[in-house]
CSV table of C-alpha atoms in Angstrom, one decimal:
chain,number,residue,atom,x,y,z
P,1,MET,CA,-0.1,-0.1,0.2
P,2,LYS,CA,3.1,2.2,0.8
P,3,TRP,CA,4.9,1.4,-2.3
P,4,ILE,CA,0.8,2.7,-4.6
P,5,CYS,CA,1.5,5.8,-2.5
P,6,VAL,CA,4.6,6.8,-3.9
P,7,LEU,CA,4.6,5.8,-7.3
P,8,SER,CA,1.0,7.5,-7.1
P,9,LEU,CA,2.7,10.1,-5.9
P,10,LEU,CA,5.4,10.4,-8.6
P,11,ALA,CA,3.1,10.4,-11.1
P,12,LEU,CA,1.8,13.0,-10.3
P,13,ALA,CA,4.6,15.1,-9.5
P,14,ALA,CA,6.2,14.0,-13.4
P,15,CYS,CA,2.6,14.9,-14.2
P,16,SER,CA,2.8,18.3,-13.0
P,17,ASN,CA,6.5,18.6,-14.9
P,18,ASP,CA,5.9,17.2,-18.1
P,19,ALA,CA,2.5,20.1,-18.4
P,20,THR,CA,5.3,22.9,-16.9
P,21,ARG,CA,7.4,21.7,-19.7
P,22,ASN,CA,5.1,21.4,-22.2
P,23,PRO,CA,3.1,24.8,-21.7
P,24,PRO,CA,0.3,25.6,-24.2
P,25,VAL,CA,1.8,27.4,-27.4
P,26,GLU,CA,0.8,29.0,-30.5
P,27,VAL,CA,3.3,28.8,-33.3
P,28,LEU,CA,2.6,31.9,-35.6
P,29,LYS,CA,3.0,32.1,-39.0
P,30,GLN,CA,3.0,35.2,-41.5
P,31,GLY,CA,0.0,36.6,-42.8
P,32,PRO,CA,-2.1,39.8,-42.9
P,33,VAL,CA,-2.7,41.9,-39.9
P,34,ALA,CA,-6.8,42.1,-39.1
P,35,LEU,CA,-7.6,43.5,-35.5
P,36,ARG,CA,-11.3,44.3,-34.7
P,37,VAL,CA,-13.9,44.5,-32.2
P,38,SER,CA,-17.5,43.5,-32.5
P,39,ALA,CA,-20.2,45.5,-31.5
P,40,SER,CA,-24.0,46.0,-32.0
P,41,GLY,CA,-25.7,48.5,-33.9
P,42,GLU,CA,-29.1,49.4,-35.3
P,43,VAL,CA,-30.0,50.5,-39.5
P,44,ARG,CA,-31.0,53.8,-39.2
P,45,SER,CA,-31.6,56.5,-42.3
P,46,ALA,CA,-29.2,59.4,-42.6
P,47,LYS,CA,-32.6,61.1,-44.6
P,48,ALA,CA,-36.2,61.0,-42.4
P,49,THR,CA,-38.5,63.3,-42.1
P,50,PRO,CA,-39.9,63.8,-38.9
P,51,LEU,CA,-42.9,63.1,-37.0
P,52,ALA,CA,-43.6,65.3,-33.9
P,53,VAL,CA,-47.2,65.5,-32.5
P,54,PRO,CA,-49.9,67.8,-33.8
P,55,GLY,CA,-51.0,70.4,-31.7
P,56,GLN,CA,-49.3,73.6,-31.3
P,57,GLY,CA,-48.9,75.5,-28.1
P,58,TRP,CA,-47.5,72.4,-25.6
P,59,SER,CA,-50.8,70.8,-25.3
P,60,GLN,CA,-51.2,68.0,-23.7
P,61,ARG,CA,-52.0,64.6,-25.7
P,62,GLN,CA,-52.4,60.9,-24.7
P,63,LEU,CA,-51.5,58.3,-28.0
P,64,GLU,CA,-55.1,56.3,-29.1
P,65,TRP,CA,-53.9,54.9,-31.5
P,66,MET,CA,-51.3,54.4,-33.8
P,67,VAL,CA,-49.9,51.5,-37.2
P,68,ALA,CA,-47.0,48.8,-35.8
P,69,GLU,CA,-43.6,50.3,-36.2
P,70,GLY,CA,-41.9,48.7,-39.4
P,71,SER,CA,-45.1,49.9,-41.0
P,72,GLN,CA,-45.1,50.1,-44.9
P,73,VAL,CA,-47.1,53.2,-45.2
P,74,LYS,CA,-48.5,55.6,-48.0
P,75,LYS,CA,-48.8,59.4,-48.4
P,76,GLY,CA,-51.4,60.0,-46.1
P,77,ASP,CA,-52.6,57.7,-44.7
P,78,LEU,CA,-53.3,57.8,-41.1
P,79,VAL,CA,-50.4,57.3,-38.9
P,80,ALA,CA,-51.4,57.7,-35.5
P,81,ARG,CA,-54.5,58.8,-33.5
P,82,PHE,CA,-54.1,61.1,-30.5
P,83,VAL,CA,-56.8,62.6,-27.9
P,84,ALA,CA,-57.5,65.9,-26.2
P,85,PRO,CA,-59.4,65.5,-22.9
P,86,GLN,CA,-57.0,68.5,-21.1
P,87,GLY,CA,-57.5,70.5,-24.5
P,88,GLU,CA,-61.3,69.3,-25.4
P,89,LEU,CA,-61.9,71.1,-21.2
P,90,GLU,CA,-59.8,74.2,-22.4
P,91,LEU,CA,-61.4,74.5,-25.6
P,92,THR,CA,-65.2,75.1,-23.4
P,93,LYS,CA,-64.2,77.5,-20.7
P,94,ALA,CA,-62.3,80.0,-23.8
P,95,GLU,CA,-66.3,79.5,-25.3
P,96,LEU,CA,-67.9,80.3,-22.2
P,97,ASP,CA,-65.2,83.0,-21.4
P,98,LEU,CA,-66.6,84.1,-25.2
P,99,ARG,CA,-70.8,83.8,-24.4
P,100,ARG,CA,-69.5,85.5,-21.6
P,101,ASN,CA,-68.6,88.9,-23.1
P,102,VAL,CA,-71.0,89.1,-26.0
P,103,LEU,CA,-73.4,89.1,-23.0
P,104,ALA,CA,-71.9,91.8,-21.2
P,105,ARG,CA,-71.8,93.3,-23.9
P,106,ILE,CA,-75.4,93.5,-24.0
P,107,GLY,CA,-75.5,94.6,-20.8
P,108,LYS,CA,-73.4,97.6,-21.1
P,109,GLU,CA,-75.0,99.0,-24.3
P,110,LEU,CA,-78.3,98.2,-22.3
P,111,GLU,CA,-77.3,100.6,-19.6
P,112,LEU,CA,-75.6,103.4,-21.3
P,113,ALA,CA,-78.6,104.0,-23.9
P,114,THR,CA,-80.9,103.7,-20.2
P,115,ALA,CA,-78.4,106.2,-18.7
P,116,GLN,CA,-78.4,107.8,-22.1
P,117,ASP,CA,-82.4,107.8,-22.2
P,118,LYS,CA,-82.2,109.5,-19.0
P,119,VAL,CA,-80.3,112.6,-19.1
P,120,GLY,CA,-81.5,113.8,-22.9
P,121,ALA,CA,-85.3,113.4,-20.7
P,122,GLU,CA,-84.5,115.8,-17.7
P,123,ILE,CA,-82.6,117.9,-20.5
P,124,ALA,CA,-85.8,118.5,-22.2
P,125,LYS,CA,-87.3,118.8,-19.2
P,126,VAL,CA,-84.9,121.4,-18.4
P,127,ASP,CA,-85.4,123.1,-21.5
P,128,VAL,CA,-88.6,123.6,-21.5
P,129,ASP,CA,-89.1,124.9,-17.7
P,130,LEU,CA,-85.6,127.7,-19.3
P,131,GLY,CA,-88.1,128.4,-22.4
P,132,ILE,CA,-90.9,129.2,-19.7
P,133,ALA,CA,-88.4,131.4,-17.7
P,134,GLU,CA,-87.1,133.0,-20.5
P,135,ARG,CA,-90.5,134.3,-21.7
P,136,TYR,CA,-91.6,135.9,-18.0
P,137,ALA,CA,-87.4,137.7,-17.8
P,138,GLY,CA,-88.4,139.5,-21.2
P,139,ALA,CA,-91.7,140.7,-20.6
P,140,GLU,CA,-92.6,144.1,-19.1
P,141,LEU,CA,-92.8,145.3,-16.0
P,142,GLY,CA,-96.3,146.3,-16.2
P,143,MET,CA,-97.4,143.2,-17.0
P,144,PHE,CA,-96.3,141.4,-14.2
P,145,ALA,CA,-94.8,142.0,-10.3
P,146,ARG,CA,-91.2,142.8,-9.3
P,147,ASN,CA,-90.9,139.8,-8.0
P,148,GLU,CA,-91.8,137.3,-9.8
P,149,ILE,CA,-89.8,139.1,-12.8
P,150,LEU,CA,-86.9,138.4,-10.4
P,151,ASP,CA,-87.6,135.0,-9.7
P,152,ALA,CA,-87.6,134.0,-13.7
P,153,VAL,CA,-84.2,136.0,-14.5
P,154,GLN,CA,-82.8,133.4,-11.8
P,155,ASP,CA,-85.1,130.7,-12.9
P,156,ALA,CA,-83.3,131.5,-16.6
P,157,ALA,CA,-80.3,131.6,-15.1
P,158,PHE,CA,-80.1,128.4,-13.2
P,159,LEU,CA,-81.8,126.1,-15.8
P,160,GLY,CA,-79.5,127.4,-18.6
P,161,PHE,CA,-76.2,126.2,-16.1
P,162,LYS,CA,-77.6,122.8,-15.6
P,163,HIS,CA,-78.4,122.0,-19.4
P,164,GLN,CA,-75.4,123.1,-19.6
P,165,THR,CA,-74.1,119.8,-17.4
P,166,LEU,CA,-77.0,118.1,-18.4
P,167,GLU,CA,-75.2,118.6,-21.7
P,168,TRP,CA,-71.6,117.4,-20.2
P,169,GLN,CA,-73.0,114.8,-18.1
P,170,LYS,CA,-74.3,113.5,-21.4
P,171,GLN,CA,-71.3,113.5,-22.6
P,172,GLN,CA,-69.5,111.7,-20.2
P,173,THR,CA,-71.9,109.2,-20.1
P,174,GLY,CA,-71.3,108.7,-23.7
P,175,VAL,CA,-66.9,108.6,-23.6
P,176,ARG,CA,-66.8,106.5,-21.0
P,177,GLY,CA,-69.5,104.0,-22.1
P,178,GLY,CA,-67.2,103.8,-25.9
P,179,ALA,CA,-64.5,103.4,-23.8
P,180,GLU,CA,-66.0,100.4,-21.8
P,181,LEU,CA,-67.4,98.8,-25.4
P,182,ALA,CA,-64.0,99.0,-26.0
P,183,VAL,CA,-62.3,97.6,-23.6
P,184,LEU,CA,-65.3,94.2,-23.7
P,185,ASP,CA,-64.5,94.0,-27.3
P,186,SER,CA,-60.5,93.8,-27.0
P,187,GLN,CA,-62.0,91.2,-24.6
P,188,ARG,CA,-63.9,89.6,-26.9
P,189,ALA,CA,-60.9,89.6,-29.8
P,190,THR,CA,-58.6,87.8,-26.9
P,191,TYR,CA,-61.8,85.5,-25.6
P,192,GLY,CA,-61.7,84.8,-29.9
P,193,LEU,CA,-58.5,84.3,-30.7
P,194,ASN,CA,-58.1,81.7,-27.7
P,195,ALA,CA,-61.5,80.0,-29.0
P,196,GLN,CA,-60.5,79.4,-31.8
P,197,ARG,CA,-56.3,78.4,-31.5
P,198,ARG,CA,-58.4,75.7,-29.3
P,199,ARG,CA,-60.2,74.5,-31.8
P,200,GLU,CA,-57.7,73.5,-33.7
P,201,ASP,CA,-55.5,72.4,-31.1
P,202,VAL,CA,-58.9,69.7,-30.6
P,203,ALA,CA,-58.9,69.5,-34.7
P,204,ALA,CA,-55.1,68.4,-35.1
P,205,LEU,CA,-55.7,64.8,-33.2
P,206,GLU,CA,-54.4,62.6,-36.3
P,207,LEU,CA,-50.7,62.6,-37.9
P,208,TYR,CA,-51.3,61.4,-41.4
P,209,ALA,CA,-48.4,60.3,-43.7
P,210,PRO,CA,-46.0,63.1,-45.2
P,211,HIS,CA,-44.8,60.7,-48.4
P,212,ASP,CA,-44.6,57.3,-48.8
P,213,GLY,CA,-42.2,55.0,-45.8
P,214,VAL,CA,-41.3,52.4,-43.4
P,215,PHE,CA,-42.6,54.2,-40.0
P,216,VAL,CA,-40.1,54.5,-36.9
P,217,LEU,CA,-40.7,55.6,-33.5
P,218,SER,CA,-38.0,57.6,-31.6
P,219,THR,CA,-36.7,57.2,-28.9
P,220,ASP,CA,-36.2,59.5,-25.3
P,221,TRP,CA,-33.5,59.9,-23.5
P,222,GLY,CA,-34.5,56.7,-21.6
P,223,GLY,CA,-34.1,55.3,-24.7
P,224,GLU,CA,-38.3,53.7,-23.8
P,225,LYS,CA,-40.5,54.3,-27.0
P,226,PRO,CA,-44.1,56.2,-27.6
P,227,LYS,CA,-46.7,53.6,-26.2
P,228,VAL,CA,-50.6,52.9,-26.9
P,229,GLY,CA,-51.8,55.5,-23.2
P,230,ALA,CA,-48.8,57.6,-23.3
P,231,SER,CA,-49.2,61.3,-22.4
P,232,MET,CA,-47.8,63.6,-24.8
P,233,TRP,CA,-47.3,66.7,-26.0
P,234,ALA,CA,-48.2,69.3,-28.6
P,235,GLY,CA,-44.5,68.9,-31.3
P,236,GLN,CA,-42.9,66.7,-29.4
P,237,GLU,CA,-40.7,64.8,-31.8
P,238,PHE,CA,-42.7,61.1,-32.1
P,239,GLY,CA,-41.2,59.0,-34.6
P,240,ALA,CA,-39.9,59.8,-38.6
P,241,LEU,CA,-40.8,58.4,-42.0
P,242,PRO,CA,-36.9,57.5,-42.9
P,243,GLU,CA,-36.1,57.6,-46.8
P,244,LEU,CA,-34.3,54.1,-47.8
P,245,SER,CA,-32.2,55.2,-50.5
P,246,SER,CA,-30.2,56.2,-47.8
P,247,LEU,CA,-29.5,53.9,-45.2
P,248,GLU,CA,-26.6,54.0,-42.4
P,249,VAL,CA,-26.3,51.4,-39.1
P,250,GLN,CA,-25.7,53.3,-35.7
P,251,PHE,CA,-23.2,51.3,-32.8
P,252,ALA,CA,-21.8,51.7,-30.1
P,253,LEU,CA,-17.7,51.1,-28.7
P,254,THR,CA,-16.8,51.6,-26.0
P,255,GLN,CA,-14.1,54.1,-24.4
P,256,LEU,CA,-11.2,51.7,-24.8
P,257,ASP,CA,-11.8,49.7,-27.6
P,258,ALA,CA,-13.3,52.4,-30.2
P,259,GLN,CA,-9.8,54.6,-29.7
P,260,GLY,CA,-7.9,52.2,-32.8
P,261,VAL,CA,-11.7,53.3,-34.9
P,262,LYS,CA,-11.4,56.4,-37.7
P,263,VAL,CA,-13.5,57.5,-40.3
P,264,GLY,CA,-12.6,54.9,-43.5
P,265,ALA,CA,-12.4,51.9,-41.4
P,266,ARG,CA,-13.3,49.0,-42.0
P,267,VAL,CA,-17.1,47.4,-41.4
P,268,LYS,CA,-18.3,44.1,-41.9
P,269,MET,CA,-22.4,43.7,-41.3
P,270,HIS,CA,-24.8,41.5,-41.2
P,271,ALA,CA,-28.1,40.9,-40.3
P,272,LEU,CA,-28.7,39.5,-36.6
P,273,GLY,CA,-29.5,35.9,-36.6
P,274,ARG,CA,-28.8,36.2,-40.7
P,275,PRO,CA,-24.6,35.7,-40.3
P,276,GLU,CA,-25.8,34.4,-44.7
P,277,GLN,CA,-26.0,37.8,-45.3
P,278,GLU,CA,-22.7,40.1,-44.5
P,279,PHE,CA,-22.1,43.1,-46.2
P,280,VAL,CA,-18.9,45.1,-46.2
P,281,SER,CA,-18.8,49.2,-45.9
P,282,GLU,CA,-17.3,51.7,-43.2
P,283,VAL,CA,-17.4,53.6,-40.8
P,284,SER,CA,-18.3,56.9,-42.0
P,285,TRP,CA,-18.6,58.8,-38.5
P,286,VAL,CA,-16.8,59.2,-34.9
P,287,ALA,CA,-18.4,60.6,-32.5
P,288,GLY,CA,-16.5,63.2,-31.4
P,289,ALA,CA,-16.4,62.1,-27.3
P,290,ALA,CA,-17.5,59.7,-25.1
P,291,GLN,CA,-21.3,59.2,-23.7
P,292,SER,CA,-22.4,57.3,-20.9
P,293,ARG,CA,-26.3,55.5,-22.6
P,294,SER,CA,-27.5,54.9,-18.8
P,295,ARG,CA,-27.4,56.2,-15.0
P,296,GLN,CA,-26.7,52.8,-13.9
P,297,ASN,CA,-23.9,52.3,-16.1
P,298,PRO,CA,-20.9,54.2,-15.9
P,299,VAL,CA,-19.2,52.9,-18.7
P,300,LYS,CA,-18.6,55.6,-21.8
P,301,TYR,CA,-19.8,54.8,-25.1
P,302,VAL,CA,-18.6,55.9,-28.8
P,303,LEU,CA,-21.7,56.4,-30.6
P,304,MET,CA,-20.0,56.2,-34.8
P,305,LYS,CA,-22.3,55.8,-37.9
P,306,ALA,CA,-21.7,52.9,-41.4
P,307,THR,CA,-23.6,53.5,-45.2
P,308,VAL,CA,-24.8,50.8,-45.9
P,309,PRO,CA,-24.7,50.3,-49.5
P,310,ALA,CA,-26.9,50.4,-52.3
P,311,ALA,CA,-27.0,46.9,-53.2
P,312,ALA,CA,-26.8,45.5,-49.6
P,313,VAL,CA,-30.6,47.1,-49.3
P,314,ALA,CA,-31.7,45.7,-51.9
P,315,LYS,CA,-30.7,42.6,-52.2
P,316,PHE,CA,-31.4,41.7,-48.3
P,317,GLN,CA,-34.9,44.1,-48.0
P,318,LEU,CA,-33.4,46.1,-45.0
P,319,VAL,CA,-35.5,48.2,-42.9
P,320,PRO,CA,-34.1,51.6,-40.9
P,321,GLY,CA,-34.8,49.3,-37.1
P,322,GLN,CA,-33.2,46.5,-37.8
P,323,GLY,CA,-30.5,45.2,-35.8
P,324,MET,CA,-27.3,44.5,-37.4
P,325,ALA,CA,-24.1,42.9,-36.4
P,326,ALA,CA,-20.6,44.3,-37.2
P,327,ASP,CA,-17.2,43.8,-36.8
P,328,VAL,CA,-15.2,47.4,-36.5
P,329,PHE,CA,-11.2,46.8,-37.9
P,330,THR,CA,-9.4,48.5,-34.8
P,331,GLY,CA,-6.1,48.4,-37.5
P,332,GLU,CA,-5.0,47.0,-40.8
P,333,SER,CA,-1.7,46.4,-42.2
P,334,GLY,CA,0.0,43.8,-45.0
P,335,GLU,CA,1.8,40.5,-44.2
P,336,GLY,CA,3.2,40.7,-40.9
P,337,LEU,CA,2.9,38.5,-37.3
P,338,SER,CA,0.3,39.2,-34.7
P,339,VAL,CA,0.5,36.9,-30.9
P,340,PRO,CA,-2.2,36.5,-28.6
P,341,ASN,CA,-2.6,39.1,-25.3
P,342,VAL,CA,-2.7,36.3,-23.2
P,343,ALA,CA,1.2,35.2,-23.9
P,344,LEU,CA,2.0,39.3,-23.2
P,345,ILE,CA,4.3,40.1,-19.9
P,346,ALA,CA,4.5,44.1,-19.1
P,347,ASP,CA,7.4,44.2,-17.0
P,348,GLY,CA,9.5,47.7,-16.5
P,349,GLY,CA,8.0,49.3,-19.2
P,350,LYS,CA,8.4,46.6,-21.8
P,351,THR,CA,6.3,43.9,-22.8
P,352,PHE,CA,7.9,39.9,-23.0
P,353,VAL,CA,7.1,36.7,-23.9
P,354,GLU,CA,7.8,33.7,-23.7
P,355,VAL,CA,8.9,31.3,-26.3
P,356,ARG,CA,9.7,27.5,-26.1
P,357,GLU,CA,13.2,27.4,-28.0
P,358,GLY,CA,15.1,23.2,-28.1
P,359,GLY,CA,12.8,21.8,-25.2
P,360,LYS,CA,13.7,25.5,-23.4
P,361,LEU,CA,11.1,28.0,-22.6
P,362,VAL,CA,13.4,31.9,-24.4
P,363,ARG,CA,12.1,34.7,-22.4
P,364,ARG,CA,11.5,37.4,-25.5
P,365,GLU,CA,11.3,41.5,-25.6
P,366,VAL,CA,8.3,41.9,-28.3
P,367,GLU,CA,7.9,46.1,-29.7
P,368,LEU,CA,3.9,45.7,-30.8
P,369,GLY,CA,2.0,47.6,-32.8
P,370,ALA,CA,-1.3,47.9,-33.3
P,371,ARG,CA,-3.6,46.6,-30.7
P,372,GLY,CA,-6.9,44.7,-30.3
P,373,THR,CA,-8.9,43.7,-27.4
P,374,ALA,CA,-7.6,40.1,-28.6
P,375,ARG,CA,-4.2,40.5,-30.1
P,376,SER,CA,-2.2,42.8,-30.8
P,377,GLU,CA,0.6,43.2,-33.6
P,378,ALA,CA,4.5,41.6,-32.8
P,379,LEU,CA,6.3,44.4,-35.1
P,380,LYS,CA,9.7,43.3,-33.7
P,381,GLY,CA,11.5,40.2,-31.0
P,382,LEU,CA,9.4,37.2,-33.0
P,383,LYS,CA,8.9,35.7,-36.6
P,384,ALA,CA,7.2,33.3,-38.7
P,385,GLY,CA,7.4,29.8,-36.6
P,386,ASP,CA,7.8,30.7,-33.4
P,387,ALA,CA,5.8,29.2,-30.6
P,388,VAL,CA,4.4,31.4,-28.1
P,389,VAL,CA,3.5,30.4,-24.6
P,390,LEU,CA,-0.3,31.4,-23.8
P,391,THR,CA,0.3,30.5,-20.2
P,392,PRO,CA,3.7,32.2,-19.8
P,393,ALA,CA,5.4,31.6,-15.9
P,394,ALA,CA,5.6,35.3,-14.9
P,395,ASN,CA,2.1,36.0,-15.2
P,396,ALA,CA,1.2,32.3,-13.9
P,397,ALA,CA,3.1,32.8,-10.8
P,398,ASN,CA,2.1,36.3,-10.7
P,399,PRO,CA,-0.7,37.4,-12.2
P,400,ASP,CA,-1.9,40.6,-10.8
P,401,ALA,CA,1.9,42.2,-11.2
P,402,LYS,CA,3.2,40.3,-14.7
P,403,ARG,CA,-0.6,40.1,-16.6
P,404,PHE,CA,-0.2,42.6,-19.9
P,405,SER,CA,-3.4,44.3,-19.9
P,406,ALA,CA,-4.9,47.9,-22.2
P,407,PRO,CA,-3.1,50.8,-21.9
P,408,SER,CA,-5.5,53.2,-19.6
P,409,ASP,CA,-7.6,55.8,-21.0
P,410,GLY,CA,-4.9,58.4,-20.4
P,411,ALA,CA,-2.3,56.6,-22.0
P,412,ARG,CA,-3.9,55.9,-24.9
P,413,GLY,CA,-5.5,59.3,-25.5
P,414,GLY,CA,-2.3,60.4,-27.8
P,415,ARG,CA,-2.8,57.4,-30.8
P,416,GLY,CA,-6.4,56.3,-29.5
P,417,GLY,CA,-7.3,53.0,-28.0
P,418,GLY,CA,-7.5,50.3,-30.2
P,419,MET,CA,-3.9,51.0,-32.0
P,420,ARG,CA,-0.3,51.7,-29.7
P,421,ARG,CA,3.7,51.5,-29.7
P,422,VAL,CA,5.9,50.5,-26.8
P,423,GLY,CA,9.3,51.4,-27.8
């Protein structure tokens, strides 16, 4: 039994020594170097007619019905229908204010006419009394007693002043009444405009397609699309009718992966779940700065766009909103060598690999070119046929201290993340 245990231990030690002497390796081959990163995106149109929620004045709406996203619509087709209970309530209030104003003006006109008639009646009475008084005042002294004539003269002067006062009062009543009527007319014009605007707002509850196209919904800042029953506002972006003749794919890469991508970089794309529909394009636009895509995820992404060839659109019947898988080439060169990143050792600001030579493991310094997420271009220190160790002893002994890692964002700032020269 004792000998069996000893033999077992010797066998295990032999296996361990064999694993140490024969680690997994990769034999390097000369060939085109193409480093790439994978991403997913969505087909969009570079030219699209925006569709806004109908109405004006930022009034509230509620989505009652809409066609399914991705539906083919013709010019004049109904795309969405809204309801505006709040707008209908405001319209009722505006029309009620208008009716109240009309009634108030009618009442003011009656009040003004009554006041004018009252003053006119008093003026007529004063004129009669004034005529009698003037007749007595001009009579001969022998016909009437002296005191009667003096009273008549005094009455004539008083009635004259009273006539003038009543005329002034009549004039002022007309002026004040006209001013009050002008105020009511101004209010009526305001109420009328408000009621007309409310009528137009309530009438604008249906959205029609301005031309033929594919209906696509817009997303808000949180990435949510409109749903039936959702509250919206007039003028808010609702969707779009993209032109199928100018499609592009928008995708995002993490700030680290996007460092080596430039305008003109080659992209291979295919519809999600359809790898046989692959076509080649190039990056047409790269955002100037990375941004977070959600508040919960601090990772920053760089938005990019790649054009879709017209031949691919016609052949694969691509439409806006369709998901796409993309391989973005961060670095491409002619004949060269590439080495897996897991085989790299960073030590003292230099990069090394372990190479198996004649049954021994030799540490060799290398100079890197373009960097990718899985592999890097080897410029110096390696040649075709070298057997590079995939699990170098330095990494196995102290992985946290020696494992080769991608440069930080600050170190990559000069050349961009996917490519870096180490000199």
